[in-house]
Coordinates of C-alpha atoms in Angstrom, one line a residue:
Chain A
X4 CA 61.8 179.4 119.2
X5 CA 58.6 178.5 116.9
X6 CA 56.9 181.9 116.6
X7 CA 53.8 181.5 116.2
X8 CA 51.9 183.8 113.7
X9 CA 48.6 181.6 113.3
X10 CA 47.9 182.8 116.5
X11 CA 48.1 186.0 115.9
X12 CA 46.1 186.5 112.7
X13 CA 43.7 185.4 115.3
X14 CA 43.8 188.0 117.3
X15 CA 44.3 190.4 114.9
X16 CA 40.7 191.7 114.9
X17 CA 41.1 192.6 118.4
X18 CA 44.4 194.2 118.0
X19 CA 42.6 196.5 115.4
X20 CA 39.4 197.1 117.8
X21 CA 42.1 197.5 120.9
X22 CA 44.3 200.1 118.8
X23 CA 41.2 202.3 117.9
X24 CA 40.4 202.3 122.2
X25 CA 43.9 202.8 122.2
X26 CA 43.8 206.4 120.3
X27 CA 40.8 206.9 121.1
X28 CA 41.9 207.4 124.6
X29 CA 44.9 209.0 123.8
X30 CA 43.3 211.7 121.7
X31 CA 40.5 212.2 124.4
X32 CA 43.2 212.5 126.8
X33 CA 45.7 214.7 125.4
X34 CA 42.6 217.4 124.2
X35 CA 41.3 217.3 127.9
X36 CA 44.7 217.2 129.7
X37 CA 45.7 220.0 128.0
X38 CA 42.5 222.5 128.6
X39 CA 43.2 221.2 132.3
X40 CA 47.0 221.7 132.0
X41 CA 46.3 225.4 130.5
X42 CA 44.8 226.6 133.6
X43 CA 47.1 224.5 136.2
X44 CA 49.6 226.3 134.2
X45 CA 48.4 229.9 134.9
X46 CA 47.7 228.6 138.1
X47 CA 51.4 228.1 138.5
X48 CA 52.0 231.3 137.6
X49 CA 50.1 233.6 139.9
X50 CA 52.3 235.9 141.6
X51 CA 50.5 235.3 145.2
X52 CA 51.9 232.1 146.7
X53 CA 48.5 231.3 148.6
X54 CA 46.4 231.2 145.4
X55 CA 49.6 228.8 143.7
X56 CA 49.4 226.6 146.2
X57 CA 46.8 224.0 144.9
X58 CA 48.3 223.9 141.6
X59 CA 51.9 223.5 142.9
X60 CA 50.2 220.8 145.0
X61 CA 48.1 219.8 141.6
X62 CA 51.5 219.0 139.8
X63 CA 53.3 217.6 142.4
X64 CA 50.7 214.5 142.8
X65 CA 50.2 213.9 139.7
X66 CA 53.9 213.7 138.6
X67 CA 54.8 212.1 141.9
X68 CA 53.2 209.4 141.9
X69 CA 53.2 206.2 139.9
X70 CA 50.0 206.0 137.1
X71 CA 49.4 202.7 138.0
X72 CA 48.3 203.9 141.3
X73 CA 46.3 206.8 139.6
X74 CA 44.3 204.4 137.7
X75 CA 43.7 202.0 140.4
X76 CA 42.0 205.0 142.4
X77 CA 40.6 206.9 139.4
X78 CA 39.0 203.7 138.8
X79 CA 37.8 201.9 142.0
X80 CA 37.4 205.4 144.0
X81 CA 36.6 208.2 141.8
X82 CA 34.3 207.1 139.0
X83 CA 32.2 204.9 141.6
X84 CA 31.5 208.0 143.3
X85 CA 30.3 210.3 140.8
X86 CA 29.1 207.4 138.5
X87 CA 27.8 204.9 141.1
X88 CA 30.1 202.1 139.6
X89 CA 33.2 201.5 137.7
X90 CA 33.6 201.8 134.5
X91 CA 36.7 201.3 132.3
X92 CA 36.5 203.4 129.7
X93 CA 35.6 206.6 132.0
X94 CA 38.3 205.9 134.7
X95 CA 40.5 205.3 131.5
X96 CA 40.1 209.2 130.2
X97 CA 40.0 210.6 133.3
X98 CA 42.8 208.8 135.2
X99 CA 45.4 209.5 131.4
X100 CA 43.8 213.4 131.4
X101 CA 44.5 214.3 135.1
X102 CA 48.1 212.9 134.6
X103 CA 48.6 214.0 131.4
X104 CA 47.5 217.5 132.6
X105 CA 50.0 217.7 135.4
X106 CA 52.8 217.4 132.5
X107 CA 51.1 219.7 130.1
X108 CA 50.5 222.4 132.6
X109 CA 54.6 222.6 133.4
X110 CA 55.0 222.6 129.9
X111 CA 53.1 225.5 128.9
X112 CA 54.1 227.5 132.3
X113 CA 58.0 226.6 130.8
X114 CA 57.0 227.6 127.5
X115 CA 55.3 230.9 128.3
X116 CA 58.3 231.8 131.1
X117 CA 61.3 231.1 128.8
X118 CA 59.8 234.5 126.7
X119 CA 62.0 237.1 127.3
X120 CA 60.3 239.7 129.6
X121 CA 61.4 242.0 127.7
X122 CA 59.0 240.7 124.7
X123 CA 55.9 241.9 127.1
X124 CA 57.5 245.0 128.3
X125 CA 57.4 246.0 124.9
X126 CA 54.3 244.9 124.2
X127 CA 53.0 247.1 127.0
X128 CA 54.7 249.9 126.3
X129 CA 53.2 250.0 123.1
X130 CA 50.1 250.4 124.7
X131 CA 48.7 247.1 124.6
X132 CA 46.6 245.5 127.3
X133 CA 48.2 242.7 129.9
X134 CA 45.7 240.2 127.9
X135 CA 46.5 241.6 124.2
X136 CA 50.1 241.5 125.1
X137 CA 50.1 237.7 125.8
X138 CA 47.8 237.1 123.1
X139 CA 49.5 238.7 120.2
X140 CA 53.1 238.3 121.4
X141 CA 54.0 236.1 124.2
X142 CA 51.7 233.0 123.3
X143 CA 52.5 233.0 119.8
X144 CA 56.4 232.7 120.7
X145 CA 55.6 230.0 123.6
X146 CA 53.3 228.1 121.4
X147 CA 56.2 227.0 118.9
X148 CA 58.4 226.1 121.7
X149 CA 56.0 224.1 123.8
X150 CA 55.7 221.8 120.3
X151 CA 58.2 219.6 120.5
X152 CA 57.6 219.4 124.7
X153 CA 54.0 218.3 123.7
X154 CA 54.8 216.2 121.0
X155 CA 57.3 214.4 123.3
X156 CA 54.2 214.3 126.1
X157 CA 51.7 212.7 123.7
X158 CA 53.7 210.0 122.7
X159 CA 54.4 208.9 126.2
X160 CA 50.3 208.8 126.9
X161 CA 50.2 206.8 123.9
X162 CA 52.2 204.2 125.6
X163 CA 51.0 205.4 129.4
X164 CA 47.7 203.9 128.0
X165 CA 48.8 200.6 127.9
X166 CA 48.6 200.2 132.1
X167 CA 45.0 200.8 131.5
X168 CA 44.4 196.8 131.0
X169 CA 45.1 197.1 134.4
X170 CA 41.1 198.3 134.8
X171 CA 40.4 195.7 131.6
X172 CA 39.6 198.8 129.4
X173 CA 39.8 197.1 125.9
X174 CA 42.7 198.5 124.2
X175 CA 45.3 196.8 123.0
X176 CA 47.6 195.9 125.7
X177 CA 44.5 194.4 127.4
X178 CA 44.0 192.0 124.2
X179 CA 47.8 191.0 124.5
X180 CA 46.8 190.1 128.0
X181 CA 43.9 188.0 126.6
X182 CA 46.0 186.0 123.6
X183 CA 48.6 185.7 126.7
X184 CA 46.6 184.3 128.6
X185 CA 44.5 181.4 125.8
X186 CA 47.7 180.1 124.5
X187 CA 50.3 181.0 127.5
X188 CA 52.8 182.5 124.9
X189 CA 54.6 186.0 125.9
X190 CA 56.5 187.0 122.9
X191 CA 53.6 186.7 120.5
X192 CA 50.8 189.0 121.6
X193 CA 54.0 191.3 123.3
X194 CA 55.9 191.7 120.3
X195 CA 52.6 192.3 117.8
X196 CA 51.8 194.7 120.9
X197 CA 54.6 196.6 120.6
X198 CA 54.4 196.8 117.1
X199 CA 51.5 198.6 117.4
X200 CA 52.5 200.6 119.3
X201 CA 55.5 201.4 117.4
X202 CA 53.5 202.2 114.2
X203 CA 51.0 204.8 116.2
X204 CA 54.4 206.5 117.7
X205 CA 56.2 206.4 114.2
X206 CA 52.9 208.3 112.9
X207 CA 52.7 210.7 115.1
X208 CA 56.4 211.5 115.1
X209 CA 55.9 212.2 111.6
X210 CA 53.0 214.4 112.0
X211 CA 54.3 216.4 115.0
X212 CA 57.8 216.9 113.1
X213 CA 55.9 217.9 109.8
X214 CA 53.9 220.6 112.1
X215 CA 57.4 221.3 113.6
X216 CA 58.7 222.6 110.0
X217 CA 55.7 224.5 109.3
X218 CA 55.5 226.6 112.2
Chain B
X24 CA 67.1 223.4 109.1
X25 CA 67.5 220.6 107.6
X26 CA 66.8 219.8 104.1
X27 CA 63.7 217.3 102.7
X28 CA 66.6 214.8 101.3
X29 CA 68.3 214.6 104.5
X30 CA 65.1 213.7 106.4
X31 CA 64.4 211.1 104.4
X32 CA 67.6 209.3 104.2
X33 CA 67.9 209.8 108.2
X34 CA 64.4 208.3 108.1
X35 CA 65.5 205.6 105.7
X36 CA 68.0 204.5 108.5
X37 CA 66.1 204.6 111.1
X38 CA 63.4 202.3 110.0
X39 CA 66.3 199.4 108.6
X40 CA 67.6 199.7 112.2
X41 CA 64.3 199.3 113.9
X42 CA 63.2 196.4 111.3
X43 CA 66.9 194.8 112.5
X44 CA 66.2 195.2 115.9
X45 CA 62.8 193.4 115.9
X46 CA 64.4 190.9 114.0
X47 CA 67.3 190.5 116.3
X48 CA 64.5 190.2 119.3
X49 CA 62.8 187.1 117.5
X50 CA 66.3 185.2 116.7
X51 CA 67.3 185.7 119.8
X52 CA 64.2 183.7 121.5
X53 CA 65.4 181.4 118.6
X54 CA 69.3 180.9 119.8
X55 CA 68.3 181.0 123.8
X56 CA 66.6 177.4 122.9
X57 CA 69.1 176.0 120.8
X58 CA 71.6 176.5 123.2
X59 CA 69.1 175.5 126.1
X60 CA 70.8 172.0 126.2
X61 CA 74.3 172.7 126.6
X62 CA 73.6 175.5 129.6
X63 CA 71.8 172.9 131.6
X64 CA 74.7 170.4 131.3
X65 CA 77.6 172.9 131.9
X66 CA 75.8 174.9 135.4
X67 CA 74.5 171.4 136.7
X68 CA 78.3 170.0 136.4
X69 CA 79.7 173.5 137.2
X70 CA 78.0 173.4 140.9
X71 CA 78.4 170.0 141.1
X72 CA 81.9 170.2 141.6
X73 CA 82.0 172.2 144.6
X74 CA 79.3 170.2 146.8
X75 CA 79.8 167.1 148.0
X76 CA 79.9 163.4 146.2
X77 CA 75.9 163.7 145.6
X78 CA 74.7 164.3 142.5
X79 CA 72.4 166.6 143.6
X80 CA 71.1 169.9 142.2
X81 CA 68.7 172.4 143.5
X82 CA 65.7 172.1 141.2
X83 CA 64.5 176.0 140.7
X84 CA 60.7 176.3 140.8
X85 CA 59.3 179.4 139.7
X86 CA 55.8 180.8 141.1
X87 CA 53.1 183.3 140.5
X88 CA 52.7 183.8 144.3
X89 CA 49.0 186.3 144.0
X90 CA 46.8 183.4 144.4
X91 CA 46.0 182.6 147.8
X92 CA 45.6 180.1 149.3
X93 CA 47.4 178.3 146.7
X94 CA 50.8 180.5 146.7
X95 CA 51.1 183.8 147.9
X96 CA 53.6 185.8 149.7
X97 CA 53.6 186.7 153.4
X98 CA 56.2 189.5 153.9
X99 CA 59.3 187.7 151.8
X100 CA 58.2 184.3 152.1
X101 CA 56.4 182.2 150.0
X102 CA 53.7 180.2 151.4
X103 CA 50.8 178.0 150.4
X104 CA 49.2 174.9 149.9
X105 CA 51.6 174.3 146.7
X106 CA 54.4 175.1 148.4
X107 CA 53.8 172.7 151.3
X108 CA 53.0 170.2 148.8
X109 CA 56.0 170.7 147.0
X110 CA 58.4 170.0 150.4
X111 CA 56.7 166.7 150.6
X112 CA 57.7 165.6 147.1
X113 CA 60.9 166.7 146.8
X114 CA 61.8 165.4 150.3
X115 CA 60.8 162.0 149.0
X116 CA 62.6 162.4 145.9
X117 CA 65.4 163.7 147.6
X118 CA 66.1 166.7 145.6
X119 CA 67.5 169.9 146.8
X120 CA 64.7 172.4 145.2
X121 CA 63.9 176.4 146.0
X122 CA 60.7 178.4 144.9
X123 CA 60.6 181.5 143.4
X124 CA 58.0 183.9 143.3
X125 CA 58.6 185.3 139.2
X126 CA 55.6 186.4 138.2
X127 CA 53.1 184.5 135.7
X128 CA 54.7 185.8 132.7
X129 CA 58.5 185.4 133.4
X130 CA 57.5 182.0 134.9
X131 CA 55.3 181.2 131.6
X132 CA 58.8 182.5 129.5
X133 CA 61.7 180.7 131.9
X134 CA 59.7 177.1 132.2
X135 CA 59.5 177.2 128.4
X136 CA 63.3 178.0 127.9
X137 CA 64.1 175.5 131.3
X138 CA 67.2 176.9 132.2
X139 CA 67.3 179.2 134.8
X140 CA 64.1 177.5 136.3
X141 CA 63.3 173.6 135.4
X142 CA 59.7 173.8 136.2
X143 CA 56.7 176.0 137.8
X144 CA 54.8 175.4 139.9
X145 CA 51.7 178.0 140.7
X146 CA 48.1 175.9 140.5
X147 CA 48.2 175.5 136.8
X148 CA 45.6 173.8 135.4
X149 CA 46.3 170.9 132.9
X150 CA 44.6 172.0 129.5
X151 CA 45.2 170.4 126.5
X152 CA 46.2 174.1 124.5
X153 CA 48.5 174.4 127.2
X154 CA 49.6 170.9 126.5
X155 CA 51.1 172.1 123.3
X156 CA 54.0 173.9 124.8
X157 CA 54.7 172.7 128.0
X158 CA 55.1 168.9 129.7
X159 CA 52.7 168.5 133.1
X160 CA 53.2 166.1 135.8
X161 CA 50.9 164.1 136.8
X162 CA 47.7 165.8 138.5
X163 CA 48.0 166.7 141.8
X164 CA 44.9 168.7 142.7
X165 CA 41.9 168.8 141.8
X166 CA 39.7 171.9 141.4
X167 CA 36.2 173.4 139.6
X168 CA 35.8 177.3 139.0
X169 CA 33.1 178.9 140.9
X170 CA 30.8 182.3 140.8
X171 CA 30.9 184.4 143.2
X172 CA 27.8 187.0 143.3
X173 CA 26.4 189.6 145.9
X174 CA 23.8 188.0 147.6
X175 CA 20.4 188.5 146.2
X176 CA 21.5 188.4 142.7
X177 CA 19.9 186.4 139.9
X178 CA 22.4 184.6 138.6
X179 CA 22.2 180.7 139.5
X180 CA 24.5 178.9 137.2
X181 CA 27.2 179.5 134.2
X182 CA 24.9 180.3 131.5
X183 CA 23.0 183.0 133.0
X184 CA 26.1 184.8 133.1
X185 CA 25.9 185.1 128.9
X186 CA 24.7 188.8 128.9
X187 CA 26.5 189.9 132.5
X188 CA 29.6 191.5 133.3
X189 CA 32.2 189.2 134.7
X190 CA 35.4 189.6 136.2
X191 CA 37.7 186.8 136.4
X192 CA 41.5 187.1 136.3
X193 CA 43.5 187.0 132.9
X194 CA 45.0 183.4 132.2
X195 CA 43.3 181.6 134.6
X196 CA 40.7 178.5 133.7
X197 CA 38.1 180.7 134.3
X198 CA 39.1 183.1 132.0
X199 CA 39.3 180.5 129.3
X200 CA 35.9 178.8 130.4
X201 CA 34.0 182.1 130.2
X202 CA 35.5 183.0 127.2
X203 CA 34.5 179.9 125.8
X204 CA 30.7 180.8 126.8
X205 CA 30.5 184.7 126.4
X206 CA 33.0 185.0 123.4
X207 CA 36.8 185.7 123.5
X208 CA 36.5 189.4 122.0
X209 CA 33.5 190.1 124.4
X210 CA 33.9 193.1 126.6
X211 CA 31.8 192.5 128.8
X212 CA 34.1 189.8 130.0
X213 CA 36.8 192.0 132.0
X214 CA 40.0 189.8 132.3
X215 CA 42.3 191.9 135.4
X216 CA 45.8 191.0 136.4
X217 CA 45.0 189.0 139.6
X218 CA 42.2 187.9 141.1
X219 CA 41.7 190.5 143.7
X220 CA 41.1 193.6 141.3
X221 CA 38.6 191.3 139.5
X222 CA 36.6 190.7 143.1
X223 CA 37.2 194.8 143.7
X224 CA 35.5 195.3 140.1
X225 CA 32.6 193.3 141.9
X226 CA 32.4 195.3 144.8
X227 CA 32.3 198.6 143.3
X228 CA 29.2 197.4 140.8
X229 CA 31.5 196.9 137.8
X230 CA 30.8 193.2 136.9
X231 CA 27.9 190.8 138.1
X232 CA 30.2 188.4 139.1
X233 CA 33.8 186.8 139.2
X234 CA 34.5 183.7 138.4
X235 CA 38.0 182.1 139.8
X236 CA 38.9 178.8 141.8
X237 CA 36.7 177.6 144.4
X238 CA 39.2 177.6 147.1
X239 CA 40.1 181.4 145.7
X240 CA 36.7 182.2 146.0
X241 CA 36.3 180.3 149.9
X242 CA 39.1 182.1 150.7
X243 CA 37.9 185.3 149.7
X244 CA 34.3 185.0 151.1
X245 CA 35.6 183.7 154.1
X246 CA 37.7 186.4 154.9
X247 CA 35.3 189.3 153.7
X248 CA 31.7 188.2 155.5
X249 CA 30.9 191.8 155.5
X250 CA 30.4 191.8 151.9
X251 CA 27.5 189.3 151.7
X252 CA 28.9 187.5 148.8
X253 CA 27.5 183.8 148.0
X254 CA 29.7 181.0 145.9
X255 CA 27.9 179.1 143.1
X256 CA 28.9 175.6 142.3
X257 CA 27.9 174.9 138.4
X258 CA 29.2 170.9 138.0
X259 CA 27.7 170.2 134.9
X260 CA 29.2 173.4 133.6
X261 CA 31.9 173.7 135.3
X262 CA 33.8 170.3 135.6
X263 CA 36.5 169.2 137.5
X264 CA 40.3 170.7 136.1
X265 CA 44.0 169.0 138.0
X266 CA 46.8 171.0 138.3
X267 CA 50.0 169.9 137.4
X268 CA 53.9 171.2 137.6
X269 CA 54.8 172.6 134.7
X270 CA 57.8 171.6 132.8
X271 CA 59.3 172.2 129.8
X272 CA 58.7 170.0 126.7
X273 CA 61.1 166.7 127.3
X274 CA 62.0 167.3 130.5
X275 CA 63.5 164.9 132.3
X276 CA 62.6 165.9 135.5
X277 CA 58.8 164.6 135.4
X278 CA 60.1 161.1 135.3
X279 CA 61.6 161.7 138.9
X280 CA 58.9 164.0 140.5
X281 CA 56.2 161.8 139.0
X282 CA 56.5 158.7 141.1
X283 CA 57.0 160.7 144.1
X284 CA 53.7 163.2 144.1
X285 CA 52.0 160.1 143.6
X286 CA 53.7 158.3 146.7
X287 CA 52.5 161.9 148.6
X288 CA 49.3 161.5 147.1
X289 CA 49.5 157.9 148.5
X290 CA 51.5 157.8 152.0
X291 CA 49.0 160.5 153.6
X292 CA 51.0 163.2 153.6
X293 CA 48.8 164.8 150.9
X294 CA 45.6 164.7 153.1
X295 CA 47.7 166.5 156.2
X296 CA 48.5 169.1 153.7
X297 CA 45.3 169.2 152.6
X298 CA 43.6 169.5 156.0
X299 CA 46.0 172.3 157.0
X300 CA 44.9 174.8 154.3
X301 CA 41.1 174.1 153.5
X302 CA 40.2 172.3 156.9
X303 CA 38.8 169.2 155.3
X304 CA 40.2 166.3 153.9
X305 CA 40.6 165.8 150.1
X306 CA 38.3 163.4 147.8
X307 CA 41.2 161.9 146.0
X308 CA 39.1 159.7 144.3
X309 CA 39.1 161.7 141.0
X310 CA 42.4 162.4 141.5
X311 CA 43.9 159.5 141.8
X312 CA 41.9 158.4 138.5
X313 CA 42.7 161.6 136.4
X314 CA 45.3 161.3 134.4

């Protein structure tokens, strides 16, 4: 097959613009999503089943139910009614950060149960404070083990970001969409696509495992 | 823990395997055309064998079946104006043939390759970029893009549409014509996956207007007259495009389907087709003039 790379230099330009949207939405998303996921996670873990229940029910949608659909309401339902229309790059942050958060808050709620209990009864009987005790000694233990869980979770919204050309948000599946669609070529703006995306994922692997050894 | 040495030879291997499998992807698109020949040959003697005397082969057309009333799927079946069309022809060329609903892109991908599917057939419009990889037949529609707007609004022709938002569908003619006048890299041009997200973008105050097909666009106001939409013709902007079947480069089937979408075209059968979809009959003058 001729594999055309003309083409591509083309679109190059928007590839880089795209790949900026691109982390821009996945930072934005994995910052909000987790403040989000940090209380759904609590949430999770109040003792009385009645207060739970929203969260359970929280986590449940949002993990059972395909993104694509998430992004189509996000989009055409929610931001319309609290914005008065639609608007890509809103829907696109709030559709990846609600679904994002549903992950994050099971993370941390896995992370802070898988401290032994007996870390905290020790911690109290020491005299500290419910609040202290979590601070100073469970957090810090959870924290290193929810790392690779979260590192795992961001690189999957780096790639969950791509269904947002769905809602024509600019990043840079949406500009493979566009060179697809001029010279009706798929492995082209695909494979430079993918590439991409390949060398934001390699990146980040590299910076979680390099925060990995220094914890 | 592991050591700094052994990280980086680990990483060391798996960047040669990842460069090895990207470059096993693109020769592979390489080898599926080289051998494209040969396939054809063997599967059309293969089922050959077991039919009757006939030489006959069922032509496999594949379809983008979203874009009403061209092709679209009710329930399981595939339906349209196309797909009526495309019983005529290959009753008077006397093929065996089936449609497949694949999708744009694994239509765009098979066609190319030709074989698993010999030709598609989904209201493509003959361009001359698209011209460059693929054969066409000859036209057998014609069509013009249209605006649609909410009614009131104060756009009246293409180029007022410059500084708006517009929705049109990704890959389409409109696409390409609006790129064309608002810029390719333009984000305020929002390209969506089919033409119905596009019109939904309009509805919920995203985009000014969508630009798409006139019968797409008749279709859609047509069926939604609570929406107070209006369609804009622009002619001198927006001139007249044919549709063709798409075929792979050298095919061999557009020298067979050829004579018989124009006999269609000729023998009347086009204009009951015609009539049955949009309710009027055709101007084939164009048509028949286009080529």
């Amino acid at each position: 097959m001729d594999f055309n790379f003309d083409i591509i230099w083309g679109y190059l330009p928007l590839f880089l613009r795209g790949t900026l949207y691109t982390i821009g939405f996945s930072i934005a998303s994995i910052v909000l999503g987790s403040i989000l996921g940090l209380g759904i996670g609590f949430g999770r873990m109040l003792k009385n089943p009645l207060w739970r229940w929203p969260f359970d029910v929280y986590v449940n949608i949002f993990r059972g139910t395909p993104l694509y659909v998430q992004i189509l309401i996000v989009h055409f339902g929610l931001v319309p009614l609290f914005y008065g229309s639609t608007n890509a790059l809103i829907s696109g942050v709030v559709a990846l950060s609600l679904n994002s958060a549903a992950y994050a808050a099971e993370i941390f709620r896995a992370g802070i149960q898988s401290v032994d209990s007996g870390q905290r009864e020790a911690a109290l009987s020491l005299g500290m404070t419910r609040r202290q005790s979590m601070r100073f000694v469970v957090l810090p233990q959870a924290i290193k083990r929810m790392v690779p869980a979260f590192g795992n979770e961001f690189i999957v919204l780096v790639k969950d970001s791509s269904l947002l050309a769905l809602v024509a948000a600019p990043e840079i599946m949406y500009w493979g969409n566009t060179m697809k669609g001029q010279y009706m070529r798929i492995w082209e703006p695909y494979l430079t696509a993918a590439v991409i995306y390949f060398i934001l994922t390699y990146s980040l692997n590299k910076l979680l495992a390099y925060i990995e050894r220094r914890m | 823990m592991e050591t700094r040495k052994e990280t980086k030879t680990r990483n060391k291997w798996i960047l040669s395997a990842l460069i090895a499998i990207l470059v096993l992807a693109i020769a592979g698109c390489g080898s599926d055309k080289a051998n494209n020949s040969s396939n054809t040959g063997s599967t059309n003697s293969g089922s050959n064998a077991a039919e009757t005397n006939a030489p006959e082969t069922v032509v496999k057309f594949a379809s983008d079946a979203i874009y009403a009333p061209m092709e679209y799927m009710d329930k399981d079946t595939i339906k349209g104006f196309d797909i009526d069309f495309i019983a005529a022809v290959m009753e008077e060329a006397g093929m065996k043939y089936e449609v497949v609903n694949t999708g744009w892109d694994t239509m765009l991908q098979s066609v190319q390759q030709g074989t698993e599917y010999q030709a598609g057939l989904s209201a493509v419009s003959i361009t001359d970029e698209r011209k460059q990889t693929y054969d066409f037949s000859v036209p057998y529609f014609e069509s013009t893009n249209m605006i649609m707007v909410k009614e009131g609004s104060d756009i009246k022709s293409a180029l007022d549409l410059k500084d708006k938002t517009v929705a049109v569908q990704t890959a389409t003619t409109a696409d390409e014509l609006m790129s064309k006048i608002m810029g390719v890299g333009n984000t305020k041009l929002k390209r969506f996956d089919s033409n119905a997200v596009a019109m939904m973008e309009l509805d919920n105050g995203g985009a000014d207007a969508v630009v798409a097909d006139i019968a797409i666009i008749r279709e859609y106001i047509k069926n939604n007259p609570k929406m107070k939409l209006v369609g804009i013709k622009d002619t001198p902007n927006f001139g007249s495009e044919y549709y063709g079947i798409l075929f792979p480069k050298g095919s061999e089937l557009k020298a067979k389907l050829d004579p018989a979408i124009q006999k269609v075209i000729e023998n009347g059968k086009y204009e009951e087709i015609y009539k049955k979809w949009f309710g009027e009959a055709p101007d084939l003058t164009n048509l028949k003039n286009a080529k």
